Coordinates of C-alpha atoms in Angstrom, one line a residue:
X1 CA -16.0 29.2 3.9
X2 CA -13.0 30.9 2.4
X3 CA -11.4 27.2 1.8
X4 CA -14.9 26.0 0.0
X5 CA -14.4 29.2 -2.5
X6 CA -11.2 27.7 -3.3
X7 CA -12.0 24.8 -4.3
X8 CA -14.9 25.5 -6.3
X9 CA -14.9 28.5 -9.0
X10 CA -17.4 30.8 -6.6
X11 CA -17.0 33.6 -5.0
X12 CA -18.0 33.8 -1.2
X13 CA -19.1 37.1 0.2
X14 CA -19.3 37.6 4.2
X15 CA -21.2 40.3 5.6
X16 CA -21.0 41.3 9.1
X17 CA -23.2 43.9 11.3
X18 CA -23.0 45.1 14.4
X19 CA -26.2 42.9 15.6
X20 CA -28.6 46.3 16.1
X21 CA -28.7 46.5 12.2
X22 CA -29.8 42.8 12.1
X23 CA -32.8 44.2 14.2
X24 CA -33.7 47.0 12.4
X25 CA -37.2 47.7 10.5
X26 CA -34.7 48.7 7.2
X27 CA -33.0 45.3 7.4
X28 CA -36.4 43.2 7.4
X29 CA -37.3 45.5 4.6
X30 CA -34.8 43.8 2.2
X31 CA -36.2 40.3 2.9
X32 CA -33.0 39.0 3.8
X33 CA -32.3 36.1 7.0
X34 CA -32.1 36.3 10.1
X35 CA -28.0 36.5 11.1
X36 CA -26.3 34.2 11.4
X37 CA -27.5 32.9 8.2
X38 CA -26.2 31.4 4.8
X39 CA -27.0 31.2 1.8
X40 CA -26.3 30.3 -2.0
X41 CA -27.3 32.6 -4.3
X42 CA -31.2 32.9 -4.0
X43 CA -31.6 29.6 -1.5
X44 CA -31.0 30.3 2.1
X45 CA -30.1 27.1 3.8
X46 CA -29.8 28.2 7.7
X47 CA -31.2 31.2 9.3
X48 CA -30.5 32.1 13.1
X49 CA -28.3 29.2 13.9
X50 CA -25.1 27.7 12.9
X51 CA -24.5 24.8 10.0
X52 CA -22.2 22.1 9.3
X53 CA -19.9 22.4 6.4
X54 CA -21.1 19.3 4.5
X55 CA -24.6 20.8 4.2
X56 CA -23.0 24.2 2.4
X57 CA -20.8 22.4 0.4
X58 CA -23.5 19.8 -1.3
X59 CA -25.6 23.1 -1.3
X60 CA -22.8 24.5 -3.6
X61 CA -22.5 21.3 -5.6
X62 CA -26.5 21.7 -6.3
X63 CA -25.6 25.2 -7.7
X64 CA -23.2 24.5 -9.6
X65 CA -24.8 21.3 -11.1
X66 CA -21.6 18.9 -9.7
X67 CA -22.7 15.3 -8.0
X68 CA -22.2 15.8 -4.2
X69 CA -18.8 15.6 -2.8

């Protein structure tokens, strides 16, 4: 992730929880995913499981408005 932030102007922001707060009533409150989970800005494109990096990365390119790398 870090290296994607680098080469496109975006910041990345990682969260990590002890996996209790992931479970908690609060936490489903804030309609966020499941963890693991990423997204781009509003669009969350995995919840629960992992991803491969080409699928963030043209995810990012769709956000930004660039052609897919």
């Amino acid at each position: 992730m870090p290296r994607l932030g680098a080469k496109y102007d975006i910041t990345i922001e990682i969260i990590s929880k002890p996996r209790a707060e992931y479970q908690m009533d609060a936490y489903f409150e804030l309609d966020l995913p499941v963890a693991p989970a990423i997204m781009v800005e509003e669009e969350i494109l995995v919840e629960g499981k992992s991803v491969d990096e080409h699928t963030v990365e043209a995810a990012i390119c769709r956000h930004l408005g660039l052609p897919k790398q």
